[in-house]
PDB file of C-alpha atoms in Angstrom:
ATOM      1  CA  MET A 334      26.755   5.493  17.074  1.00  0.00           C
ATOM      2  CA  THR A 335      25.195   7.970  14.633  1.00  0.00           C
ATOM      3  CA  ASN A 336      22.196  10.026  15.667  1.00  0.00           C
ATOM      4  CA  LEU A 337      19.053   8.000  14.877  1.00  0.00           C
ATOM      5  CA  ALA A 338      16.826  11.081  14.598  1.00  0.00           C
ATOM      6  CA  LEU A 339      19.066  12.561  11.885  1.00  0.00           C
ATOM      7  CA  LYS A 340      18.997   9.307   9.908  1.00  0.00           C
ATOM      8  CA  LEU A 341      15.193   9.188  10.082  1.00  0.00           C
ATOM      9  CA  ALA A 342      14.927  12.832   9.016  1.00  0.00           C
ATOM     10  CA  GLU A 343      17.110  12.156   5.961  1.00  0.00           C
ATOM     11  CA  ASN A 344      14.923   9.212   4.908  1.00  0.00           C
ATOM     12  CA  ALA A 345      11.644  11.059   5.606  1.00  0.00           C
ATOM     13  CA  ARG A 346      12.288  13.537   2.792  1.00  0.00           C
ATOM     14  CA  SER A 347      11.239  10.926   0.223  1.00  0.00           C
ATOM     15  CA  ILE A 348       7.928  10.290   2.004  1.00  0.00           C
ATOM     16  CA  GLY A 349       5.045  12.245   0.556  1.00  0.00           C
ATOM     17  CA  VAL A 350       2.925  12.509  -2.536  1.00  0.00           C
ATOM     18  CA  ARG A 351       5.412  10.562  -4.668  1.00  0.00           C
ATOM     19  CA  SER A 352       4.929   7.526  -2.439  1.00  0.00           C
ATOM     20  CA  ALA A 353       1.115   7.639  -2.817  1.00  0.00           C
ATOM     21  CA  TYR A 354       1.056   8.296  -6.576  1.00  0.00           C
ATOM     22  CA  GLY A 355       3.276   6.212  -8.830  1.00  0.00           C
ATOM     23  CA  ASP A 356       5.037   7.333 -11.974  1.00  0.00           C
ATOM     24  CA  PRO A 357       2.747   7.693 -15.008  1.00  0.00           C
ATOM     25  CA  VAL A 358       2.893   4.774 -17.436  1.00  0.00           C
ATOM     26  CA  GLU A 359       1.747   5.074 -21.045  1.00  0.00           C
ATOM     27  CA  ILE A 360       0.314   1.963 -22.715  1.00  0.00           C
ATOM     28  CA  GLU A 361      -1.113   2.171 -26.249  1.00  0.00           C
ATOM     29  CA  GLY A 362      -1.930   5.879 -25.927  1.00  0.00           C
ATOM     30  CA  VAL A 363      -3.523   5.538 -22.475  1.00  0.00           C
ATOM     31  CA  THR A 364      -1.767   7.107 -19.484  1.00  0.00           C
ATOM     32  CA  ILE A 365      -2.092   5.268 -16.145  1.00  0.00           C
ATOM     33  CA  VAL A 366      -1.099   6.741 -12.761  1.00  0.00           C
ATOM     34  CA  PRO A 367      -1.206   4.147  -9.932  1.00  0.00           C
ATOM     35  CA  VAL A 368      -2.572   5.293  -6.558  1.00  0.00           C
ATOM     36  CA  ALA A 369      -1.861   3.686  -3.175  1.00  0.00           C
ATOM     37  CA  LEU A 370      -2.783   4.239   0.450  1.00  0.00           C
ATOM     38  CA  VAL A 371       0.590   4.692   2.179  1.00  0.00           C
ATOM     39  CA  GLN A 372       1.362   4.653   5.901  1.00  0.00           C
ATOM     40  CA  TYR A 373       4.689   4.924   7.720  1.00  0.00           C
ATOM     41  CA  GLY A 374       5.692   4.719  11.359  1.00  0.00           C
ATOM     42  CA  PHE A 375       8.982   5.246  13.132  1.00  0.00           C
ATOM     43  CA  GLY A 376      10.320   4.817  16.622  1.00  0.00           C
ATOM     44  CA  GLY A 377      13.443   5.917  18.348  1.00  0.00           C
ATOM     45  CA  GLY A 378      15.578   5.640  21.411  1.00  0.00           C
ATOM     46  CA  GLY A 379      18.686   7.061  22.919  1.00  0.00           C
ATOM     47  CA  GLU A 380      21.523   6.580  25.283  1.00  0.00           C
ATOM     48  CA  GLY A 381      20.817   6.233  28.964  1.00  0.00           C
ATOM     49  CA  ASP A 382      23.229   5.773  31.869  1.00  0.00           C
ATOM     50  CA  ASP A 383      24.482   2.595  30.234  1.00  0.00           C
ATOM     51  CA  SER A 384      26.263   3.366  26.947  1.00  0.00           C
ATOM     52  CA  ALA A 385      24.793   0.196  25.405  1.00  0.00           C
ATOM     53  CA  ALA A 386      21.220   1.554  25.598  1.00  0.00           C
ATOM     54  CA  ALA A 387      19.829   2.429  22.166  1.00  0.00           C
ATOM     55  CA  GLY A 388      16.831   1.636  20.044  1.00  0.00           C
ATOM     56  CA  GLY A 389      15.014   2.317  16.853  1.00  0.00           C
ATOM     57  CA  GLY A 390      12.555   0.918  14.431  1.00  0.00           C
ATOM     58  CA  GLY A 391      10.298   1.715  11.591  1.00  0.00           C
ATOM     59  CA  GLY A 392       7.847   0.265   9.189  1.00  0.00           C
ATOM     60  CA  GLY A 393       5.462   1.041   6.461  1.00  0.00           C
ATOM     61  CA  MET A 394       2.811  -0.340   4.189  1.00  0.00           C
ATOM     62  CA  ALA A 395       1.240   0.487   0.867  1.00  0.00           C
ATOM     63  CA  ILE A 396      -2.159  -0.740  -0.345  1.00  0.00           C
ATOM     64  CA  PRO A 397      -2.885  -0.233  -4.051  1.00  0.00           C
ATOM     65  CA  ILE A 398      -6.355   1.328  -4.202  1.00  0.00           C
ATOM     66  CA  GLY A 399      -6.620   2.035  -7.933  1.00  0.00           C
ATOM     67  CA  ALA A 400      -5.326   4.126 -10.787  1.00  0.00           C
ATOM     68  CA  TYR A 401      -6.125   7.298 -12.667  1.00  0.00           C
ATOM     69  CA  VAL A 402      -6.633   6.450 -16.323  1.00  0.00           C
ATOM     70  CA  LYS A 403      -6.364   9.198 -18.950  1.00  0.00           C
ATOM     71  CA  SER A 404      -7.475   8.420 -22.459  1.00  0.00           C
ATOM     72  CA  GLY A 405      -8.315  11.074 -24.979  1.00  0.00           C
ATOM     73  CA  GLY A 406      -9.002  14.246 -23.027  1.00  0.00           C
ATOM     74  CA  ALA A 407     -10.808  12.641 -20.068  1.00  0.00           C
ATOM     75  CA  ALA A 408      -9.346  11.231 -16.869  1.00  0.00           C
ATOM     76  CA  ARG A 409     -11.183   8.842 -14.565  1.00  0.00           C
ATOM     77  CA  PHE A 410     -10.387   6.868 -11.421  1.00  0.00           C
ATOM     78  CA  GLU A 411     -10.530   3.073 -11.713  1.00  0.00           C
ATOM     79  CA  PRO A 412     -10.648   1.499  -8.227  1.00  0.00           C
ATOM     80  CA  ASN A 413      -8.910  -1.745  -7.319  1.00  0.00           C
ATOM     81  CA  VAL A 414     -12.001  -3.544  -6.016  1.00  0.00           C
ATOM     82  CA  ILE A 415     -10.103  -6.319  -4.208  1.00  0.00           C
ATOM     83  CA  SER A 416      -7.963  -3.858  -2.229  1.00  0.00           C
ATOM     84  CA  LEU A 417     -10.985  -1.678  -1.429  1.00  0.00           C
ATOM     85  CA  LEU A 418     -12.812  -4.735  -0.057  1.00  0.00           C
ATOM     86  CA  ALA A 419      -9.751  -5.740   1.976  1.00  0.00           C
ATOM     87  CA  VAL A 420      -9.686  -2.270   3.545  1.00  0.00           C
ATOM     88  CA  GLY A 421     -13.464  -1.745   3.662  1.00  0.00           C
ATOM     89  CA  ILE A 422     -14.569  -4.969   5.370  1.00  0.00           C
ATOM     90  CA  PRO A 423     -12.563  -4.379   8.590  1.00  0.00           C
ATOM     91  CA  PHE A 424     -13.686  -0.733   8.588  1.00  0.00           C
ATOM     92  CA  VAL A 425     -17.363  -1.725   8.330  1.00  0.00           C
ATOM     93  CA  TRP A 426     -16.898  -4.312  11.101  1.00  0.00           C
ATOM     94  CA  VAL A 427     -15.315  -1.757  13.460  1.00  0.00           C
ATOM     95  CA  ALA A 428     -17.977   0.829  12.614  1.00  0.00           C
ATOM     96  CA  GLY A 429     -20.723  -1.734  13.322  1.00  0.00           C
ATOM     97  CA  LYS A 430     -19.195  -2.603  16.706  1.00  0.00           C
ATOM     98  CA  ALA A 431     -18.952   1.095  17.587  1.00  0.00           C
ATOM     99  CA  VAL A 432     -22.584   1.761  16.629  1.00  0.00           C
ATOM    100  CA  ALA A 433     -23.713  -1.270  18.658  1.00  0.00           C
ATOM    101  CA  ARG A 434     -21.867   0.027  21.737  1.00  0.00           C
ATOM    102  CA  ILE A 435     -23.342   3.500  21.299  1.00  0.00           C
ATOM    103  CA  ILE A 436     -26.867   2.054  21.045  1.00  0.00           C
ATOM    104  CA  ARG A 437     -26.284  -0.078  24.176  1.00  0.00           C
ATOM    105  CA  ALA A 438     -24.989   2.963  26.059  1.00  0.00           C
ATOM    106  CA  LEU A 439     -28.006   5.064  25.036  1.00  0.00           C
ATOM    107  CA  LYS A 440     -30.447   2.370  26.175  1.00  0.00           C
ATOM    108  CA  ARG A 441     -29.135   2.529  29.755  1.00  0.00           C
TER     109      ARG A 441
END
């Protein structure tokens, strides 16, 4: 069996800024650069006393959050409102729960 850590290290080289910012696309004189929130996770394992013991795993996600639009000499960020709401609503809910617990703890 090949070394899992070496395989993950080879694949991790492509993870970085290029995965968060897409390739620029030009449409009718306007340049668009897509932007995404990217997250990756990996796991591993190894051989134990039993030679059959091994493991591994990985995953990732990308949420499109908007695009940089360059027309003329100016560039601006255009957010993807639906994606921002999908990310923002759970964040606001968790923040509200945390603030409520802090207030309850301070009242004691």
